Short mmCIF file of C-alpha atoms in Angstrom, two decimals:
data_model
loop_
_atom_site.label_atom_id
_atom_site.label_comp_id
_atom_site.label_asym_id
_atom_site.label_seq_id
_atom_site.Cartn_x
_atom_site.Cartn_y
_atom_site.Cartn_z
CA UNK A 1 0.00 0.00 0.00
CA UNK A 2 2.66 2.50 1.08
CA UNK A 3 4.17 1.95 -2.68
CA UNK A 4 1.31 2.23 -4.62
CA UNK A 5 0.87 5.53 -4.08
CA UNK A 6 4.40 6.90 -5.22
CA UNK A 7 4.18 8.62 -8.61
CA UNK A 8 5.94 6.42 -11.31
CA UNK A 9 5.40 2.96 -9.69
CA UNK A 10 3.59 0.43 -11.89
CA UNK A 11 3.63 -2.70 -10.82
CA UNK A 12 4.37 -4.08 -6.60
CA UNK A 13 4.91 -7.85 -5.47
CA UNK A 14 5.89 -7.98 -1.96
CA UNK A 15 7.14 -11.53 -0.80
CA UNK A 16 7.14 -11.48 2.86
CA UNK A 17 8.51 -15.27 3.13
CA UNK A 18 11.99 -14.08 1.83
CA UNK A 19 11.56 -10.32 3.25
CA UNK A 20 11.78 -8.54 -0.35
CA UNK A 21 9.28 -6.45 -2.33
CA UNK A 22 9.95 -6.88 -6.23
CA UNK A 23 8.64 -2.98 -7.41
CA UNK A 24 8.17 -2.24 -10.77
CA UNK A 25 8.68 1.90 -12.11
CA UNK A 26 9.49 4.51 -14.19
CA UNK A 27 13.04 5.91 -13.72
CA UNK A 28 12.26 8.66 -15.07
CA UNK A 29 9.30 9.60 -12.61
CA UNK A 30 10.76 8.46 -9.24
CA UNK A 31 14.12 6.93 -8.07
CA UNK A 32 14.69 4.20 -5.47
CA UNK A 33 15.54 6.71 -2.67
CA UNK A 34 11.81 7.99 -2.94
CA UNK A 35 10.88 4.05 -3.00
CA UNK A 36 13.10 3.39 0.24
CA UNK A 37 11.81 6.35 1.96
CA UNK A 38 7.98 5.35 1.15
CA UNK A 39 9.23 1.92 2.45
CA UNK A 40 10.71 3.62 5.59
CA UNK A 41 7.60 5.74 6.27
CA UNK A 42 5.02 2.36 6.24
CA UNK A 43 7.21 1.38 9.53
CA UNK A 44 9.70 -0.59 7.78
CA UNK A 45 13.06 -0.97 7.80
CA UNK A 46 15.17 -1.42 4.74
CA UNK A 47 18.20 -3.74 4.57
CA UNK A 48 20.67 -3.55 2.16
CA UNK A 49 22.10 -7.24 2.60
CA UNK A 50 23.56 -6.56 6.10
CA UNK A 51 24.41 -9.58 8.43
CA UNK A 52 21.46 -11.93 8.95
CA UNK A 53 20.12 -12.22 12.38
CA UNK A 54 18.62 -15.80 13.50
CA UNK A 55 15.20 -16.27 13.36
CA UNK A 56 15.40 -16.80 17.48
CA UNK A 57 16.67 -12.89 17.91
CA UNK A 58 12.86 -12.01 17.66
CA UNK A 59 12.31 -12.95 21.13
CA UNK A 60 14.89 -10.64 22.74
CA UNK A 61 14.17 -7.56 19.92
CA UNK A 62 12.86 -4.10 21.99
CA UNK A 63 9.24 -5.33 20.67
CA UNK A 64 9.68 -8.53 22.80
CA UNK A 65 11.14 -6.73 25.71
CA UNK A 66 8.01 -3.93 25.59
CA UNK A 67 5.91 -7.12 25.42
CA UNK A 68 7.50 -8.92 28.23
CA UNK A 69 7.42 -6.13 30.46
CA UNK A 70 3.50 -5.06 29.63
CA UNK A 71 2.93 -9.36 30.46
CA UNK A 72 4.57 -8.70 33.84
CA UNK A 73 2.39 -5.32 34.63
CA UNK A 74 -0.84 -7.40 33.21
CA UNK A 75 -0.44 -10.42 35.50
CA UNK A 76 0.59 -8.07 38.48
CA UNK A 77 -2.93 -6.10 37.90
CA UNK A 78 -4.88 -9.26 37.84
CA UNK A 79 -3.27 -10.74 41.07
CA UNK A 80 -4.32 -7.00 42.80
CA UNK A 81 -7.40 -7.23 41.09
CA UNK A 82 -8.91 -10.68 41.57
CA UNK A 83 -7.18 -11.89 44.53
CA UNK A 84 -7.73 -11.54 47.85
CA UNK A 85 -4.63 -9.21 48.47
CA UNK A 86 -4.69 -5.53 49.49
CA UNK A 87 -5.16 -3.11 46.35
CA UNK A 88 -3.75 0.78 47.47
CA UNK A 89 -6.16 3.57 46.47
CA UNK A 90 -3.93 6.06 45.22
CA UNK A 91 -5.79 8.91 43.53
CA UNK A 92 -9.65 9.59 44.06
CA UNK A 93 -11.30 12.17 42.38
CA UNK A 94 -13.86 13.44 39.48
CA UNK A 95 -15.37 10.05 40.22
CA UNK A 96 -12.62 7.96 39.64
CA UNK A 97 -10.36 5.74 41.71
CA UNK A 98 -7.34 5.46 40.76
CA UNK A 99 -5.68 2.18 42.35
CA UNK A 100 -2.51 -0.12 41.78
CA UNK A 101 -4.32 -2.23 39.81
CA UNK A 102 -5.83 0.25 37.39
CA UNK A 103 -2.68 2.00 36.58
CA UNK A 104 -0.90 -1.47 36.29
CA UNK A 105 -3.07 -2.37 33.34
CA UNK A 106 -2.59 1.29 31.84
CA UNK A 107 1.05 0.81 31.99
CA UNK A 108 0.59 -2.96 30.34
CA UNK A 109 -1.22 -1.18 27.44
CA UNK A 110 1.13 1.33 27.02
CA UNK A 111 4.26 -0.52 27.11
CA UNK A 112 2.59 -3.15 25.01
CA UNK A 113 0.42 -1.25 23.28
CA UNK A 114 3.35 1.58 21.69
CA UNK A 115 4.54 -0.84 18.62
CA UNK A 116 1.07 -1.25 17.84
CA UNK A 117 -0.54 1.79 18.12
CA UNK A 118 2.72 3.04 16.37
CA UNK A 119 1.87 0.92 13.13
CA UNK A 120 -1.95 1.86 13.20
CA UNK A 121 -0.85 4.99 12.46
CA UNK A 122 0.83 3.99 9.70
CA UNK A 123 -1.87 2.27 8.40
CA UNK A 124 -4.23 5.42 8.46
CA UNK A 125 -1.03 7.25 6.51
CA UNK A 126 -1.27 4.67 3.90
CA UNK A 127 -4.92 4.53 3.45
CA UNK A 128 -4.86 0.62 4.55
CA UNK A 129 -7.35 -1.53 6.65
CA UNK A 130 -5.33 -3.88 8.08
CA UNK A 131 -4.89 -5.61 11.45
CA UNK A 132 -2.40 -2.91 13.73
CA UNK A 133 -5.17 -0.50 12.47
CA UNK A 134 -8.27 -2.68 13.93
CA UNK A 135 -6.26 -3.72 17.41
CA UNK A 136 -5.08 0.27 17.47
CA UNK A 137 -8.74 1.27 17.70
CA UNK A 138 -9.35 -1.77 19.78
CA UNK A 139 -6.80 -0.60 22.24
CA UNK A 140 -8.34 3.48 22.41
CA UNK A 141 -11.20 1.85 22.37
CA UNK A 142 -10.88 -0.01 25.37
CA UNK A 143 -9.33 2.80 27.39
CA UNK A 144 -12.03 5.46 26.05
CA UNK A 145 -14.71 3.77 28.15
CA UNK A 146 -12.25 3.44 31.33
CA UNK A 147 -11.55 -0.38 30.43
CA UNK A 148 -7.97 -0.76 31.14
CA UNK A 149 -7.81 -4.54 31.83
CA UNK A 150 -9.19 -5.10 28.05
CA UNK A 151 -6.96 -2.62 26.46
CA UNK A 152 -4.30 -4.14 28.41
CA UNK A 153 -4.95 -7.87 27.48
CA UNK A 154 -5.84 -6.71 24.14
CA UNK A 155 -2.29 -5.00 23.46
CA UNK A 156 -0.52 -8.04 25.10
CA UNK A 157 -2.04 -10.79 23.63
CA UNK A 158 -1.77 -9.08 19.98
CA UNK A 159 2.20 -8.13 20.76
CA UNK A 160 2.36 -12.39 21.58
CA UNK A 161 0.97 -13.02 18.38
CA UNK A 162 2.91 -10.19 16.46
CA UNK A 163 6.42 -12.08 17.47
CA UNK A 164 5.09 -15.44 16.78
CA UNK A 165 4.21 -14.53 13.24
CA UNK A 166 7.45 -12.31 13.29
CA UNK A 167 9.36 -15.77 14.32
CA UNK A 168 7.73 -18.03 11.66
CA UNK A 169 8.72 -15.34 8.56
CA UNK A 170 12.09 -14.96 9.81
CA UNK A 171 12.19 -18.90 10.11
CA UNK A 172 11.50 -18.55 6.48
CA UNK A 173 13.65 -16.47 5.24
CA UNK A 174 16.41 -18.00 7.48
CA UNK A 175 15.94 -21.59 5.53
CA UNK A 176 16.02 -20.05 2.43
CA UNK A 177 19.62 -17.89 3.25
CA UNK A 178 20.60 -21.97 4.75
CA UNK A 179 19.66 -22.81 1.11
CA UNK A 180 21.73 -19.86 -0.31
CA UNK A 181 24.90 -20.47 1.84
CA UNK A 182 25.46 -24.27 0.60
CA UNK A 183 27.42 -22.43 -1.88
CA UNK A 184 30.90 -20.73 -0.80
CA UNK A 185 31.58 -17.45 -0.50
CA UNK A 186 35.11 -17.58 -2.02
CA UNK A 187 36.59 -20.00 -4.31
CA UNK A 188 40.68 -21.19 -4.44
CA UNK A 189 41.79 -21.18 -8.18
CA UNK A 190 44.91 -20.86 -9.66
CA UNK A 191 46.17 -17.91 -11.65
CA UNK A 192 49.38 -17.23 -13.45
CA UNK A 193 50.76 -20.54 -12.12
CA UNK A 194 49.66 -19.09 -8.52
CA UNK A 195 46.57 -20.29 -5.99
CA UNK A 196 44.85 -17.25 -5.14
CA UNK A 197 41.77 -17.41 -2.67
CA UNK A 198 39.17 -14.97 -4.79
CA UNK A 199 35.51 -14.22 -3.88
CA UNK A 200 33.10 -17.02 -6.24
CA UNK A 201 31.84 -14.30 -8.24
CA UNK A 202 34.88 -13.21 -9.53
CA UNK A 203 35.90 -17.02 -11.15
CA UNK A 204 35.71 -16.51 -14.87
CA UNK A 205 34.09 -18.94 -17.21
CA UNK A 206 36.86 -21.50 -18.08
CA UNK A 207 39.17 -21.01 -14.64
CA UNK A 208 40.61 -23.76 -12.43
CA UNK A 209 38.88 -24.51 -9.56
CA UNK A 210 40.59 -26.23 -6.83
CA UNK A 211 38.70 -28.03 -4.72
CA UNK A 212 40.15 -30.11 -1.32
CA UNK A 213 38.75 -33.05 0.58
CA UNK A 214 35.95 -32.13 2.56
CA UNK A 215 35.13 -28.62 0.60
CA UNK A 216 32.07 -27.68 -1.12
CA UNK A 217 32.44 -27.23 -4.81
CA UNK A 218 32.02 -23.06 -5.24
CA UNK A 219 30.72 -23.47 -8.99
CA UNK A 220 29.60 -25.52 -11.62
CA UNK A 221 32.32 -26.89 -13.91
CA UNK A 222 33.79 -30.31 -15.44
CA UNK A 223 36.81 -32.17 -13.71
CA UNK A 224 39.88 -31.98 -15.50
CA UNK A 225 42.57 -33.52 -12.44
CA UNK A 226 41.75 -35.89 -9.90
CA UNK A 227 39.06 -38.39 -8.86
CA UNK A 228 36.66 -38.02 -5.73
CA UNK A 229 33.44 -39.56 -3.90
CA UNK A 230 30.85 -36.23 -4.46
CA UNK A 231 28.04 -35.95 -2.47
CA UNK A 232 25.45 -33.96 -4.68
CA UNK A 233 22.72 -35.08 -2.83
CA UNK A 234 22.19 -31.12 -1.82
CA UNK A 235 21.60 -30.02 -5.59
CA UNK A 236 20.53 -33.41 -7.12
CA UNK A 237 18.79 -35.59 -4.23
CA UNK A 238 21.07 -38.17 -5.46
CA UNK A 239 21.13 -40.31 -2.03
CA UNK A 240 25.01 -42.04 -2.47
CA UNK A 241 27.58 -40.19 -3.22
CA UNK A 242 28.77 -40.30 -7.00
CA UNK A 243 32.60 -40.78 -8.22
CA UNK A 244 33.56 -37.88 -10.27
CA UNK A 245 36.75 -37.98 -12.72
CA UNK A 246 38.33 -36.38 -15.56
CA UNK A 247 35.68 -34.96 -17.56
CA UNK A 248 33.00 -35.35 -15.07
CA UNK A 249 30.49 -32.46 -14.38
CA UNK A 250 29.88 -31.45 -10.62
CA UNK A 251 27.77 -28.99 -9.39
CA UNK A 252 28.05 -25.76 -7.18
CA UNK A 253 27.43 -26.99 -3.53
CA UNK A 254 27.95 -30.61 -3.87
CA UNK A 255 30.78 -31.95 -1.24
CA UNK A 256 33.98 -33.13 -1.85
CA UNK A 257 34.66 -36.44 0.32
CA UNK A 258 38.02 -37.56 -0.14
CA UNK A 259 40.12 -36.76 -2.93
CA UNK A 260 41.42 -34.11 -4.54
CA UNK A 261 40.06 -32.02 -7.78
CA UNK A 262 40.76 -29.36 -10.44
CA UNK A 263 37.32 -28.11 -11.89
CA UNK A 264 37.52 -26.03 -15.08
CA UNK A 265 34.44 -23.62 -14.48
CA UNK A 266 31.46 -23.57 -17.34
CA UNK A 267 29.33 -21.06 -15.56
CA UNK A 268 29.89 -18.21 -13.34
CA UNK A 269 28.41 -18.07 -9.66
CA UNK A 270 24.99 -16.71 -10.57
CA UNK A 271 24.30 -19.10 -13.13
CA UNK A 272 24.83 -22.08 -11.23
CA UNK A 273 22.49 -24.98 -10.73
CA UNK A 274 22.81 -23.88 -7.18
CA UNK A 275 21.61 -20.21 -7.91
CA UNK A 276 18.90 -21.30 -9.99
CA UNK A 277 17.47 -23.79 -7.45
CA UNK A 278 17.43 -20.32 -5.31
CA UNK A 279 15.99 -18.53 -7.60
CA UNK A 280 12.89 -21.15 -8.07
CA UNK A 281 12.51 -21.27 -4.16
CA UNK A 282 12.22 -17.85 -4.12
CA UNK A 283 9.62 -17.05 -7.54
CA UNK A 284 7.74 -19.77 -5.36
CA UNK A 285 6.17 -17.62 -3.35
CA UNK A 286 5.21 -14.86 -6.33
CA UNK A 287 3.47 -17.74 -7.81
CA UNK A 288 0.47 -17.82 -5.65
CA UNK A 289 -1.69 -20.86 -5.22
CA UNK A 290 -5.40 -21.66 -5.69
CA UNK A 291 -5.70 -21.32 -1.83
CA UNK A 292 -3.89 -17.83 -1.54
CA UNK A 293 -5.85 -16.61 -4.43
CA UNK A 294 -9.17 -17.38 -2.35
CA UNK A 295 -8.13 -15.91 0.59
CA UNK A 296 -6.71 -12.82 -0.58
CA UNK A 297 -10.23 -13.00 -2.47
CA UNK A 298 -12.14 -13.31 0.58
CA UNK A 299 -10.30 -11.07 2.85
CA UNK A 300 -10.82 -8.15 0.42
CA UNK A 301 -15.23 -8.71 1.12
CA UNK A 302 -14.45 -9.97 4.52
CA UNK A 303 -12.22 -7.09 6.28
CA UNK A 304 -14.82 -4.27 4.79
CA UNK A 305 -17.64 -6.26 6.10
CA UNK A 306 -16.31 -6.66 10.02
CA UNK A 307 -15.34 -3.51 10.36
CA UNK A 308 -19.26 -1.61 9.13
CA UNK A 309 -20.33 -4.48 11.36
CA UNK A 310 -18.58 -3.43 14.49
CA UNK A 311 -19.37 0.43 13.66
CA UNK A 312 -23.12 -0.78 13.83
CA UNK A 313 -22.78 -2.94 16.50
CA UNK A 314 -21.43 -0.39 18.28
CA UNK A 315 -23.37 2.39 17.46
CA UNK A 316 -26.97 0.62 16.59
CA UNK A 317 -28.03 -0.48 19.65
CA UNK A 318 -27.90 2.81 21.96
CA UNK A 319 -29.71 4.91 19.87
CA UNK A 320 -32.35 2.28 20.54
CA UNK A 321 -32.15 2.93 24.18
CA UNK A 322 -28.98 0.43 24.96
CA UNK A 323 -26.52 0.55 27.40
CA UNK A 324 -23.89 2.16 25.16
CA UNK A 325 -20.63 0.99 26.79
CA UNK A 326 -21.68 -2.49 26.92
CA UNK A 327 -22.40 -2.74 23.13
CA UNK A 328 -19.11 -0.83 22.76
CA UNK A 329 -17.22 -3.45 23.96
CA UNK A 330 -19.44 -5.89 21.46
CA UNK A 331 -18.39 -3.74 18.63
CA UNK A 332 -14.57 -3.91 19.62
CA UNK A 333 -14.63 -8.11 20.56
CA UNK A 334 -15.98 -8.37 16.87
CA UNK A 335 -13.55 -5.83 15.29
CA UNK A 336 -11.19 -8.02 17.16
CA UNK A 337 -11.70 -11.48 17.06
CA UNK A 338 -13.11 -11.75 13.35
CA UNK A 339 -10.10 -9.67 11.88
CA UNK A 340 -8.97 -12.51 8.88
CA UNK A 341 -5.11 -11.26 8.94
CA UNK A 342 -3.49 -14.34 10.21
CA UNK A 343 -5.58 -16.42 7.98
CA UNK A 344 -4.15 -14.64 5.44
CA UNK A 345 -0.80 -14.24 6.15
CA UNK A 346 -1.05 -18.65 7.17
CA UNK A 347 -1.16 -19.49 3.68
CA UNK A 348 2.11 -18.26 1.91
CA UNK A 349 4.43 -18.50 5.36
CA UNK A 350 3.63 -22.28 4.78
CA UNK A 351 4.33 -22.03 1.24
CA UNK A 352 7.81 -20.54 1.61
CA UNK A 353 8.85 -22.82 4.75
CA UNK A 354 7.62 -25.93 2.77
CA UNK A 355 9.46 -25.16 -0.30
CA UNK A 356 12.30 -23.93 1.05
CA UNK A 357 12.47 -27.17 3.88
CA UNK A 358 12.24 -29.40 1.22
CA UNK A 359 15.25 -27.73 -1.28
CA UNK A 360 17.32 -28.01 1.57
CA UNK A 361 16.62 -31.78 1.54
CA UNK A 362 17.43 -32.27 -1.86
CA UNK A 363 13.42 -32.23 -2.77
CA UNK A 364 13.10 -29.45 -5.55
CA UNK A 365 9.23 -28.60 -5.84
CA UNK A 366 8.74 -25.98 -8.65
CA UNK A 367 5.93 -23.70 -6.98
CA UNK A 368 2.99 -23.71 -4.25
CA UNK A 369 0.74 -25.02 -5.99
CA UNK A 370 2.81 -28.41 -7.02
CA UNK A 371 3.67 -28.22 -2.70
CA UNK A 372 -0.22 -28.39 -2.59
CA UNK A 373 -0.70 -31.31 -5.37
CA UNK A 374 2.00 -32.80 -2.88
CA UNK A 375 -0.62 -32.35 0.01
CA UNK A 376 -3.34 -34.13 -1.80
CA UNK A 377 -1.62 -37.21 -3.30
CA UNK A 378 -2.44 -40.88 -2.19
CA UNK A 379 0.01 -42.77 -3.90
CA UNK A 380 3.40 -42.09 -5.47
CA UNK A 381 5.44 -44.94 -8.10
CA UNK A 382 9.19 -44.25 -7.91
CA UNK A 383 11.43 -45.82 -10.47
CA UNK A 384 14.14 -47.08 -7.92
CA UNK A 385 14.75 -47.85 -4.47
CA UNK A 386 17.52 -45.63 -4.50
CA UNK A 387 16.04 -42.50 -4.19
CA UNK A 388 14.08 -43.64 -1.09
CA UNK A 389 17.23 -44.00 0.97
CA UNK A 390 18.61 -41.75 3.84
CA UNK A 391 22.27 -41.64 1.91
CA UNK A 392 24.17 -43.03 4.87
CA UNK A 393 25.88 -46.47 3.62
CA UNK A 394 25.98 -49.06 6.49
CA UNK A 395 26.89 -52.97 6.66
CA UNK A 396 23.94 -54.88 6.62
CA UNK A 397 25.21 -58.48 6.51
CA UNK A 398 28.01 -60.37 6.86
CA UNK A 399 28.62 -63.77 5.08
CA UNK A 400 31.22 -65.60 5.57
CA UNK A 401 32.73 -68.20 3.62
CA UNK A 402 35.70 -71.10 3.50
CA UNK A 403 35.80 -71.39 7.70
CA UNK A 404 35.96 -67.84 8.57
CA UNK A 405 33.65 -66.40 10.93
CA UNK A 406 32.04 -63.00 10.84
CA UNK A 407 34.99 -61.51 13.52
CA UNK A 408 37.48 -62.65 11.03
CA UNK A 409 35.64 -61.37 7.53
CA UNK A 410 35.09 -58.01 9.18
CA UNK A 411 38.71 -57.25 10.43
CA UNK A 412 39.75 -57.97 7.31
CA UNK A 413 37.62 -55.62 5.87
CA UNK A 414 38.34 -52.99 8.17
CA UNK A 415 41.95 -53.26 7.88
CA UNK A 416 41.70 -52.83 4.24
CA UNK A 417 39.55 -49.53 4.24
CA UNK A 418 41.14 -48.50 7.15
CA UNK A 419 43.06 -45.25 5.70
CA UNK A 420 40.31 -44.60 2.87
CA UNK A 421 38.09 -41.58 3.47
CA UNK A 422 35.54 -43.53 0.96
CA UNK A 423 31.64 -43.84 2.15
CA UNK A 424 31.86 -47.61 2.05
CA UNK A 425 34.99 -47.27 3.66
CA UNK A 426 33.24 -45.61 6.62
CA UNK A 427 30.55 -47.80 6.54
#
């Protein structure tokens, strides 16, 4: 909403899963600087690719600390106010009392209440009905008709849900930057006769990689020196690890196991299979799915709809003779409770982590709606057994032969593989 309205934009796609908005405009009419600060001015922050925090730093941000503290000021009202313990009067006057209790649950609101009330005023500046808008007037609502204990659950229970949604987007977009880091940051080829360490997306088409035991490969390329157990199982699914030799292709983000290889690059770092299996996780969640499409559907009638029918639940009744702060609070619990947001926002959180979950796995699922064909299958025909492995080679069973015994058969075996860094050698 907040970029709609800048002059020159045509065209927005936020994706909240990976934390990006794709925006569409004339250069010629506006500049990103007027984009940022429209960004800026909705409430929020613009990164520029700085260090990623885990998703767990949510739950000590200042939002969770406010929230904390207006939890602790909430439950210390409700002991004062519901047990039998002594509540202090402190201020009585222009028929109020003011007591521990009462000013306990304004704090909780406040304290709570802030990041909230803070965003509902964004929402009037960009024209946009959402939920921080609803709980805002929920909140003034509550305190207008001297009912502090609501406003105060209200603004507590809403700041809960706030850093649980908070936590599942950033688990999101932390799976998907697990997905992007398979890859190295910096690659060792050789140069002039020279190994230089250089960052991956400086490697030139047709460069030698070199690649140790135990390192990722940084890009794709063919083998040209050296033979190696690879592990691709992170780009291909490919369960056992495959030998790769002279002429051999491996692929950015595949594992090394235990020998040594020169890889003559054929692609440069953002070409890879690697990058492109990041770039279809993330064009996942742009394509939306039959469900998203109905809800989005839905919650454009539905939001409209609750909010006239909280104005006339509030306001219908008195001027029928009603007590008018009782069906106040009706009008409010409805605004409330019947606000579709996290419905809405369920739907493509769930696309993102699935999608993402499963590329990390070595599953590569093309969109949402394939994730939901997924959902709804009964029965799936695979063409070998060896996809349907966990990759780890073991020793299933010994047989023995010519008067040996299985003690015998195996220390031979183990003496032989001994020194080899091979999967079967492990196993």
């Amino acid at each position: 909403g907040a970029l709609t309205g800048v002059a020159g934009v045509r065209e927005v796609d936020p994706r909240p899963g990976s934390g990006r908005v794709s925006v569409t405009y004339d250069p010629d009419a506006t500049d990103r600087g007027r984009l940022v600060a429209a960004v800026e001015a909705a409430g929020y922050a613009v990164d520029d690719g700085g260090a990623a925090e885990s998703p767990h730093a949510v739950w000590t941000s200042r939002r969770a600390i406010g929230t904390w503290l207006g939890a602790g000021l909430l439950l210390v009202g409700l002991v004062l106010e519901f047990l039998p313990v002594p509540d202090p009067l402190l201020v009585a006057g222009f028929g109020r009392e003011v007591t521990v209790s009462w000013l306990a649950f304004l704090l909780a609101a406040a304290v709570a209440g802030v990041p909230v009330l803070r965003n509902g005023y964004y929402s009037v500046r960009t024209r946009n009905l959402d939920i921080d808008l609803l709980m805002s007037a929920g909140i003034l609502g509550a305190l207008a008709v001297d009912l502090p204990l609501e406003a105060a659950t209200l603004a507590v229970l809403f700041s809960v849900a706030e850093l649980l949604e908070a936590f599942s987007m950033d688990r999101a977009r932390s799976s998907l930057r697990e997905l992007m880091d398979l890859s190295p940051e910096t690659a060792t080829v050789r140069r002039d006769g020279k190994e230089q360490v250089i960052p991956v997306d400086d490697v030139a088409v047709g460069e030698r990689v070199l690649v140790r035991p135990g390192e990722r490969v940084p890009i794709d390329g063919v083998v040209r020196e050296g033979t190696s157990a690879v592990d691709e199982s992170p780009i291909t699914g490919e369960s056992v690890p495959v030998e790769a030799g002279p002429d051999d292709e491996v692929y950015a983000g595949s594992i090394v196991e235990e020998g040594y290889l020169e890889v003559e690059a054929t692609a440069v770092a953002g070409e890879s299979t690697l990058a492109r299996v990041v770039e279809l996780v993330e064009d996942a969640e742009a394509e939306r799915t039959e469900r998203e499409r109905f809800i989005d559907r839905f919650a454009a009638w539905y939001t409209p709809i609750v909010v006239i029918g909280a104005i006339l639940t509030a306001a219908v009744p008195p001027l029928l003779g009603a007590p008018f702060e009782r069906w106040f609070v009706r009008g409010l619990t409805l605004l409330v409770i019947a606000c579709p947001c996290a419905f809405v926002i369920s739907t493509p959180v769930s696309v993102v982590s699935g999608v993402t979950s499963a590329a990390r796995n070595g599953v590569l699922i093309k969109g949402g709606r394939y994730l939901e064909a997924a959902g709804e299958t009964d029965v799936v025909a695979f063409d070998k057994t060896g996809t349907l492995t966990t990759g780890e080679l073991g020793v299933t069973d010994v047989v023995p032969l010519n008067g040996n015994d299985e003690d015998d058969l195996l220390g031979c075996a183990a003496a032989l593989e001994r020194r080899s860094e091979h999967p079967i050698a492990r196993a």
